[in-house]
Amino acid sequence: MEYRKLPGTDIEVPVLTLGTGTFGGSHGYEGWGHTDVEGAKRLVDIATEAGLCMFDTADSYSHGTSEEILGKAIAHKQRDKLLISTKVGFPMSDRADDRGASRTHIIESCEGSLKRLGTDYIDLYFIHIFDNTVEVEETMRALDDLVKAGKVRSIGCSNYSGWHLMKSEAVADANGLTRFCAHQAYYSLLHREFEWELMSAGVDQNVGTFVWSPLAAGRLAGRYRRGMGIPQDSRVASHGVPIEDFLVDYDKLYDIVDILDEIAEETGHTVAQVALNWVLQRPTITSLVIGARTEEHLKFNLGATGWNLTPEQVKRLDNVSQRVKSYPYWHQDVCPLMKSQLF
């Protein structure tokens, strides 16, 4: 397993992280999966045997059940050999104060996550979504206090826009507070909007990227074929995905899968492994958060590492997945002063 440095820290993380949104399956996550403690233990053992030692969850996943199951699944492991990331911000109940990025909610939620996970510290703590009802300084000071207290080793954000990220880093710098070292964001061959601004911001600010749903909720795993419709046993069919169908151009998807098929045959790897390997070769990418409802899914996805697509193969995938950008990004691409843009 390849490891990469988490920017601005002394933490080395594997290029694949096991996402645990499938653990539990309640409170809105019924369609994601129903992995119980015993199933989670088997996935953890398979992952750690392959060198994957990082596990990602969130307090909102099945309203804490995912964290509880993960905590029990890793209890037989040596804690300092594992890396755990979790998140705060999404609603945990119907109460108006049981969500967001206020100081009170962050501190209370962190304590709850520590208890459910059965650990004294969290390696990487994410704000799950930007909260525009709270001053950024309040959020960053609360996170900084958790770092100073030893309850959190490093902090990140998730699903932020470019200005959200830049404002947060600016506030941290101006007040001598801990900076975000990572951004957990959606990015795949099917949707490349992350490149338009957030990737450049990550390069400029030394922020690593943890990619959620790098297979576009399984659509790039090889099961979705032209003229065959949506597999009825898929998460998409059960609406257990964070990327709904209205966001997907299926003609574009099938064009991408055609090229993935060609390259899979050339490399001897699966369609999913090729799609994951493409993401791993992009700037700022630190780790891919891969979910697995079955042991077989996990084992297949682990095969995305230890090799690289050729520059020619990368170019073919770049070309077939390219989209017309929205303003001002298309204008920046044609401006002579912007030729240094990443993409």
PDB file of C-alpha atoms in Angstrom, residues 1-219:
ATOM      1  CA  MET A   1       0.000   0.000   0.000  1.00  0.00           C
ATOM      2  CA  GLU A   2       1.363   3.412  -0.952  1.00  0.00           C
ATOM      3  CA  TYR A   3       1.365   6.109   1.744  1.00  0.00           C
ATOM      4  CA  ARG A   4       1.300   9.863   1.265  1.00  0.00           C
ATOM      5  CA  LYS A   5       2.067  12.737   3.628  1.00  0.00           C
ATOM      6  CA  LEU A   6      -0.906  14.591   5.068  1.00  0.00           C
ATOM      7  CA  PRO A   7       0.127  18.201   4.279  1.00  0.00           C
ATOM      8  CA  GLY A   8       1.394  20.257   7.185  1.00  0.00           C
ATOM      9  CA  THR A   9       1.489  17.280   9.560  1.00  0.00           C
ATOM     10  CA  ASP A  10       3.739  14.371  10.468  1.00  0.00           C
ATOM     11  CA  ILE A  11       0.999  11.885   9.543  1.00  0.00           C
ATOM     12  CA  GLU A  12       1.463   9.405   6.691  1.00  0.00           C
ATOM     13  CA  VAL A  13      -1.827   8.085   5.313  1.00  0.00           C
ATOM     14  CA  PRO A  14      -2.578   5.215   2.933  1.00  0.00           C
ATOM     15  CA  VAL A  15      -3.799   6.191  -0.527  1.00  0.00           C
ATOM     16  CA  LEU A  16      -6.990   4.231   0.177  1.00  0.00           C
ATOM     17  CA  THR A  17      -9.225   4.887   3.195  1.00  0.00           C
ATOM     18  CA  LEU A  18     -12.111   2.597   4.130  1.00  0.00           C
ATOM     19  CA  GLY A  19     -15.332   4.583   4.336  1.00  0.00           C
ATOM     20  CA  THR A  20     -17.866   3.265   6.827  1.00  0.00           C
ATOM     21  CA  GLY A  21     -21.091   4.913   5.697  1.00  0.00           C
ATOM     22  CA  THR A  22     -22.347   1.374   5.058  1.00  0.00           C
ATOM     23  CA  PHE A  23     -21.986   0.468   8.744  1.00  0.00           C
ATOM     24  CA  GLY A  24     -25.396   0.445  10.421  1.00  0.00           C
ATOM     25  CA  GLY A  25     -28.001   1.437   7.883  1.00  0.00           C
ATOM     26  CA  SER A  26     -30.524   3.621   9.701  1.00  0.00           C
ATOM     27  CA  HIS A  27     -31.757   7.226  10.019  1.00  0.00           C
ATOM     28  CA  GLY A  28     -31.622   7.924   6.296  1.00  0.00           C
ATOM     29  CA  TYR A  29     -28.754   5.577   5.477  1.00  0.00           C
ATOM     30  CA  GLU A  30     -30.870   2.463   4.905  1.00  0.00           C
ATOM     31  CA  GLY A  31     -29.924   2.316   1.234  1.00  0.00           C
ATOM     32  CA  TRP A  32     -26.189   2.605   1.893  1.00  0.00           C
ATOM     33  CA  GLY A  33     -25.715  -0.787   3.550  1.00  0.00           C
ATOM     34  CA  HIS A  34     -26.316  -2.731   6.741  1.00  0.00           C
ATOM     35  CA  THR A  35     -22.882  -3.921   7.819  1.00  0.00           C
ATOM     36  CA  ASP A  36     -22.979  -5.158  11.410  1.00  0.00           C
ATOM     37  CA  VAL A  37     -20.104  -5.487  13.886  1.00  0.00           C
ATOM     38  CA  GLU A  38     -18.985  -8.931  12.714  1.00  0.00           C
ATOM     39  CA  GLY A  39     -19.090  -7.858   9.074  1.00  0.00           C
ATOM     40  CA  ALA A  40     -17.173  -4.698   9.950  1.00  0.00           C
ATOM     41  CA  LYS A  41     -14.488  -6.719  11.740  1.00  0.00           C
ATOM     42  CA  ARG A  42     -13.930  -8.804   8.624  1.00  0.00           C
ATOM     43  CA  LEU A  43     -13.618  -5.699   6.461  1.00  0.00           C
ATOM     44  CA  VAL A  44     -11.198  -4.120   8.941  1.00  0.00           C
ATOM     45  CA  ASP A  45      -9.060  -7.274   8.973  1.00  0.00           C
ATOM     46  CA  ILE A  46      -8.945  -7.448   5.166  1.00  0.00           C
ATOM     47  CA  ALA A  47      -8.050  -3.770   4.987  1.00  0.00           C
ATOM     48  CA  THR A  48      -5.287  -3.843   7.591  1.00  0.00           C
ATOM     49  CA  GLU A  49      -3.756  -6.992   6.104  1.00  0.00           C
ATOM     50  CA  ALA A  50      -3.417  -5.057   2.836  1.00  0.00           C
ATOM     51  CA  GLY A  51      -1.838  -2.049   4.581  1.00  0.00           C
ATOM     52  CA  LEU A  52      -5.001   0.057   4.622  1.00  0.00           C
ATOM     53  CA  CYS A  53      -5.001   1.419   8.150  1.00  0.00           C
ATOM     54  CA  MET A  54      -7.261   4.461   7.813  1.00  0.00           C
ATOM     55  CA  PHE A  55     -11.004   4.426   8.485  1.00  0.00           C
ATOM     56  CA  ASP A  56     -13.427   7.267   7.795  1.00  0.00           C
ATOM     57  CA  THR A  57     -16.808   7.826   9.386  1.00  0.00           C
ATOM     58  CA  ALA A  58     -19.086  10.656  10.581  1.00  0.00           C
ATOM     59  CA  ASP A  59     -21.310  11.241  13.576  1.00  0.00           C
ATOM     60  CA  SER A  60     -24.300  11.609  11.247  1.00  0.00           C
ATOM     61  CA  TYR A  61     -23.866   8.200   9.597  1.00  0.00           C
ATOM     62  CA  SER A  62     -26.869   6.307  10.978  1.00  0.00           C
ATOM     63  CA  HIS A  63     -26.869   8.868  13.828  1.00  0.00           C
ATOM     64  CA  GLY A  64     -23.731   7.553  15.492  1.00  0.00           C
ATOM     65  CA  THR A  65     -24.221   3.854  14.767  1.00  0.00           C
ATOM     66  CA  SER A  66     -21.447   3.822  12.165  1.00  0.00           C
ATOM     67  CA  GLU A  67     -18.990   5.212  14.726  1.00  0.00           C
ATOM     68  CA  GLU A  68     -20.134   2.679  17.319  1.00  0.00           C
ATOM     69  CA  ILE A  69     -19.710  -0.261  14.930  1.00  0.00           C
ATOM     70  CA  LEU A  70     -16.316   0.994  13.758  1.00  0.00           C
ATOM     71  CA  GLY A  71     -15.196   1.393  17.371  1.00  0.00           C
ATOM     72  CA  LYS A  72     -16.126  -2.214  18.146  1.00  0.00           C
ATOM     73  CA  ALA A  73     -14.613  -3.473  14.878  1.00  0.00           C
ATOM     74  CA  ILE A  74     -11.191  -1.992  15.643  1.00  0.00           C
ATOM     75  CA  ALA A  75     -11.176  -2.750  19.375  1.00  0.00           C
ATOM     76  CA  HIS A  76      -8.933  -5.793  18.830  1.00  0.00           C
ATOM     77  CA  LYS A  77      -6.382  -3.703  16.919  1.00  0.00           C
ATOM     78  CA  GLN A  78      -3.482  -1.660  18.272  1.00  0.00           C
ATOM     79  CA  ARG A  79      -4.796   1.919  18.255  1.00  0.00           C
ATOM     80  CA  ASP A  80      -1.531   3.626  17.356  1.00  0.00           C
ATOM     81  CA  LYS A  81      -1.321   1.496  14.211  1.00  0.00           C
ATOM     82  CA  LEU A  82      -4.644   2.877  12.963  1.00  0.00           C
ATOM     83  CA  LEU A  83      -5.832   6.234  11.645  1.00  0.00           C
ATOM     84  CA  ILE A  84      -9.407   7.395  12.259  1.00  0.00           C
ATOM     85  CA  SER A  85     -11.215  10.317  10.682  1.00  0.00           C
ATOM     86  CA  THR A  86     -14.729  11.425  11.491  1.00  0.00           C
ATOM     87  CA  LYS A  87     -16.900  14.449  10.813  1.00  0.00           C
ATOM     88  CA  VAL A  88     -19.252  16.888  12.502  1.00  0.00           C
ATOM     89  CA  GLY A  89     -21.894  19.216  11.093  1.00  0.00           C
ATOM     90  CA  PHE A  90     -24.780  17.262   9.593  1.00  0.00           C
ATOM     91  CA  PRO A  91     -27.993  17.022  11.659  1.00  0.00           C
ATOM     92  CA  MET A  92     -27.964  14.448  14.455  1.00  0.00           C
ATOM     93  CA  SER A  93     -31.618  14.989  15.440  1.00  0.00           C
ATOM     94  CA  ASP A  94     -34.532  17.328  14.785  1.00  0.00           C
ATOM     95  CA  ARG A  95     -33.160  19.862  17.275  1.00  0.00           C
ATOM     96  CA  ALA A  96     -31.978  23.089  15.685  1.00  0.00           C
ATOM     97  CA  ASP A  97     -28.845  23.163  17.860  1.00  0.00           C
ATOM     98  CA  ASP A  98     -27.878  19.562  17.075  1.00  0.00           C
ATOM     99  CA  ARG A  99     -26.047  20.381  13.859  1.00  0.00           C
ATOM    100  CA  GLY A 100     -23.668  22.892  12.335  1.00  0.00           C
ATOM    101  CA  ALA A 101     -20.245  24.266  13.237  1.00  0.00           C
ATOM    102  CA  SER A 102     -20.813  26.292  16.391  1.00  0.00           C
ATOM    103  CA  ARG A 103     -18.296  25.936  19.201  1.00  0.00           C
ATOM    104  CA  THR A 104     -20.801  24.219  21.476  1.00  0.00           C
ATOM    105  CA  HIS A 105     -21.835  21.677  18.861  1.00  0.00           C
ATOM    106  CA  ILE A 106     -18.270  20.924  17.757  1.00  0.00           C
ATOM    107  CA  ILE A 107     -16.988  20.335  21.299  1.00  0.00           C
ATOM    108  CA  GLU A 108     -19.996  18.259  22.353  1.00  0.00           C
ATOM    109  CA  SER A 109     -19.978  16.267  19.126  1.00  0.00           C
ATOM    110  CA  CYS A 110     -16.291  15.501  19.396  1.00  0.00           C
ATOM    111  CA  GLU A 111     -16.801  14.094  22.885  1.00  0.00           C
ATOM    112  CA  GLY A 112     -19.665  11.970  21.572  1.00  0.00           C
ATOM    113  CA  SER A 113     -17.580  10.664  18.687  1.00  0.00           C
ATOM    114  CA  LEU A 114     -14.663   9.783  20.972  1.00  0.00           C
ATOM    115  CA  LYS A 115     -16.994   7.813  23.222  1.00  0.00           C
ATOM    116  CA  ARG A 116     -18.668   5.947  20.364  1.00  0.00           C
ATOM    117  CA  LEU A 117     -15.349   5.156  18.708  1.00  0.00           C
ATOM    118  CA  GLY A 118     -13.818   4.005  21.990  1.00  0.00           C
ATOM    119  CA  THR A 119     -10.710   6.122  21.536  1.00  0.00           C
ATOM    120  CA  ASP A 120      -8.954   9.014  23.260  1.00  0.00           C
ATOM    121  CA  TYR A 121      -8.191  10.927  20.076  1.00  0.00           C
ATOM    122  CA  ILE A 122      -9.230  11.406  16.464  1.00  0.00           C
ATOM    123  CA  ASP A 123      -6.487  11.578  13.849  1.00  0.00           C
ATOM    124  CA  LEU A 124      -8.358  13.809  11.390  1.00  0.00           C
ATOM    125  CA  TYR A 125     -11.525  15.704  12.326  1.00  0.00           C
ATOM    126  CA  PHE A 126     -13.606  17.182   9.494  1.00  0.00           C
ATOM    127  CA  ILE A 127     -16.255  19.875   9.451  1.00  0.00           C
ATOM    128  CA  HIS A 128     -18.773  18.022   7.278  1.00  0.00           C
ATOM    129  CA  ILE A 129     -20.261  21.080   5.560  1.00  0.00           C
ATOM    130  CA  PHE A 130     -19.794  24.852   5.716  1.00  0.00           C
ATOM    131  CA  ASP A 131     -22.064  26.549   8.249  1.00  0.00           C
ATOM    132  CA  ASN A 132     -22.866  30.126   7.196  1.00  0.00           C
ATOM    133  CA  THR A 133     -24.781  30.812  10.415  1.00  0.00           C
ATOM    134  CA  VAL A 134     -21.603  30.758  12.487  1.00  0.00           C
ATOM    135  CA  GLU A 135     -18.569  33.022  12.312  1.00  0.00           C
ATOM    136  CA  VAL A 136     -15.611  31.208  10.773  1.00  0.00           C
ATOM    137  CA  GLU A 137     -13.381  32.295  13.663  1.00  0.00           C
ATOM    138  CA  GLU A 138     -15.679  30.538  16.149  1.00  0.00           C
ATOM    139  CA  THR A 139     -15.424  27.290  14.188  1.00  0.00           C
ATOM    140  CA  MET A 140     -11.649  27.477  13.769  1.00  0.00           C
ATOM    141  CA  ARG A 141     -11.043  28.353  17.434  1.00  0.00           C
ATOM    142  CA  ALA A 142     -13.133  25.407  18.600  1.00  0.00           C
ATOM    143  CA  LEU A 143     -11.152  23.052  16.358  1.00  0.00           C
ATOM    144  CA  ASP A 144      -7.868  24.585  17.511  1.00  0.00           C
ATOM    145  CA  ASP A 145      -8.839  24.005  21.139  1.00  0.00           C
ATOM    146  CA  LEU A 146      -9.514  20.329  20.388  1.00  0.00           C
ATOM    147  CA  VAL A 147      -6.068  20.033  18.823  1.00  0.00           C
ATOM    148  CA  LYS A 148      -4.401  21.722  21.798  1.00  0.00           C
ATOM    149  CA  ALA A 149      -6.311  19.423  24.167  1.00  0.00           C
ATOM    150  CA  GLY A 150      -4.913  16.382  22.352  1.00  0.00           C
ATOM    151  CA  LYS A 151      -8.358  15.123  21.366  1.00  0.00           C
ATOM    152  CA  VAL A 152      -7.762  15.791  17.671  1.00  0.00           C
ATOM    153  CA  ARG A 153      -4.454  15.491  15.821  1.00  0.00           C
ATOM    154  CA  SER A 154      -5.370  17.391  12.648  1.00  0.00           C
ATOM    155  CA  ILE A 155      -8.397  19.088  11.104  1.00  0.00           C
ATOM    156  CA  GLY A 156     -10.068  19.236   7.725  1.00  0.00           C
ATOM    157  CA  CYS A 157     -13.168  20.467   5.960  1.00  0.00           C
ATOM    158  CA  SER A 158     -15.595  18.713   3.663  1.00  0.00           C
ATOM    159  CA  ASN A 159     -17.802  19.905   0.810  1.00  0.00           C
ATOM    160  CA  TYR A 160     -16.501  23.475   1.028  1.00  0.00           C
ATOM    161  CA  SER A 161     -16.423  25.890  -1.894  1.00  0.00           C
ATOM    162  CA  GLY A 162     -13.169  27.603  -2.816  1.00  0.00           C
ATOM    163  CA  TRP A 163     -13.957  30.765  -0.893  1.00  0.00           C
ATOM    164  CA  HIS A 164     -15.093  28.789   2.158  1.00  0.00           C
ATOM    165  CA  LEU A 165     -11.715  27.048   2.231  1.00  0.00           C
ATOM    166  CA  MET A 166      -9.693  30.208   1.621  1.00  0.00           C
ATOM    167  CA  LYS A 167     -11.581  32.231   4.252  1.00  0.00           C
ATOM    168  CA  SER A 168     -11.102  29.493   6.833  1.00  0.00           C
ATOM    169  CA  GLU A 169      -7.361  29.281   6.170  1.00  0.00           C
ATOM    170  CA  ALA A 170      -7.045  33.075   6.247  1.00  0.00           C
ATOM    171  CA  VAL A 171      -8.832  33.277   9.595  1.00  0.00           C
ATOM    172  CA  ALA A 172      -6.609  30.531  11.004  1.00  0.00           C
ATOM    173  CA  ASP A 173      -3.456  32.287   9.792  1.00  0.00           C
ATOM    174  CA  ALA A 174      -4.543  35.695  11.087  1.00  0.00           C
ATOM    175  CA  ASN A 175      -5.231  34.314  14.565  1.00  0.00           C
ATOM    176  CA  GLY A 176      -2.451  31.746  14.900  1.00  0.00           C
ATOM    177  CA  LEU A 177      -4.900  28.830  14.827  1.00  0.00           C
ATOM    178  CA  THR A 178      -4.568  25.321  13.424  1.00  0.00           C
ATOM    179  CA  ARG A 179      -5.155  25.251   9.665  1.00  0.00           C
ATOM    180  CA  PHE A 180      -7.150  22.792   7.617  1.00  0.00           C
ATOM    181  CA  CYS A 181      -4.707  20.264   6.191  1.00  0.00           C
ATOM    182  CA  ALA A 182      -7.281  18.300   4.212  1.00  0.00           C
ATOM    183  CA  HIS A 183     -10.493  18.716   2.275  1.00  0.00           C
ATOM    184  CA  GLN A 184     -12.821  15.749   1.785  1.00  0.00           C
ATOM    185  CA  ALA A 185     -14.605  16.340  -1.500  1.00  0.00           C
ATOM    186  CA  TYR A 186     -16.393  14.591  -4.340  1.00  0.00           C
ATOM    187  CA  TYR A 187     -14.304  13.985  -7.463  1.00  0.00           C
ATOM    188  CA  SER A 188     -14.494  11.352 -10.177  1.00  0.00           C
ATOM    189  CA  LEU A 189     -14.117  10.823 -13.910  1.00  0.00           C
ATOM    190  CA  LEU A 190     -17.839  11.493 -14.200  1.00  0.00           C
ATOM    191  CA  HIS A 191     -17.762  14.832 -12.360  1.00  0.00           C
ATOM    192  CA  ARG A 192     -14.554  16.866 -12.556  1.00  0.00           C
ATOM    193  CA  GLU A 193     -15.766  20.225 -11.213  1.00  0.00           C
ATOM    194  CA  PHE A 194     -13.374  19.836  -8.271  1.00  0.00           C
ATOM    195  CA  GLU A 195     -10.551  20.706 -10.661  1.00  0.00           C
ATOM    196  CA  TRP A 196     -11.970  24.087 -11.589  1.00  0.00           C
ATOM    197  CA  GLU A 197     -11.131  25.863  -8.337  1.00  0.00           C
ATOM    198  CA  LEU A 198     -10.710  23.600  -5.314  1.00  0.00           C
ATOM    199  CA  MET A 199      -7.781  21.676  -6.734  1.00  0.00           C
ATOM    200  CA  SER A 200      -5.877  24.876  -7.483  1.00  0.00           C
ATOM    201  CA  ALA A 201      -6.711  26.165  -4.006  1.00  0.00           C
ATOM    202  CA  GLY A 202      -5.384  22.925  -2.544  1.00  0.00           C
ATOM    203  CA  VAL A 203      -2.097  23.297  -4.410  1.00  0.00           C
ATOM    204  CA  ASP A 204      -1.772  26.941  -3.379  1.00  0.00           C
ATOM    205  CA  GLN A 205      -2.667  26.366   0.288  1.00  0.00           C
ATOM    206  CA  ASN A 206      -1.009  22.957   0.719  1.00  0.00           C
ATOM    207  CA  VAL A 207      -4.282  21.178   1.441  1.00  0.00           C
ATOM    208  CA  GLY A 208      -4.573  17.470   0.668  1.00  0.00           C
ATOM    209  CA  THR A 209      -7.710  15.911  -0.778  1.00  0.00           C
ATOM    210  CA  PHE A 210      -9.629  12.917   0.521  1.00  0.00           C
ATOM    211  CA  VAL A 211     -11.988  11.940  -2.282  1.00  0.00           C
ATOM    212  CA  TRP A 212     -15.427  10.601  -1.428  1.00  0.00           C
ATOM    213  CA  SER A 213     -17.254   8.488  -4.002  1.00  0.00           C
ATOM    214  CA  PRO A 214     -14.383   8.302  -6.533  1.00  0.00           C
ATOM    215  CA  LEU A 215     -16.495   5.756  -8.463  1.00  0.00           C
ATOM    216  CA  ALA A 216     -19.473   8.136  -8.666  1.00  0.00           C
ATOM    217  CA  ALA A 217     -21.588   6.038  -6.300  1.00  0.00           C
ATOM    218  CA  GLY A 218     -20.596   2.833  -8.105  1.00  0.00           C
ATOM    219  CA  ARG A 219     -21.508   4.057 -11.581  1.00  0.00           C
TER     220      ARG A 219
END
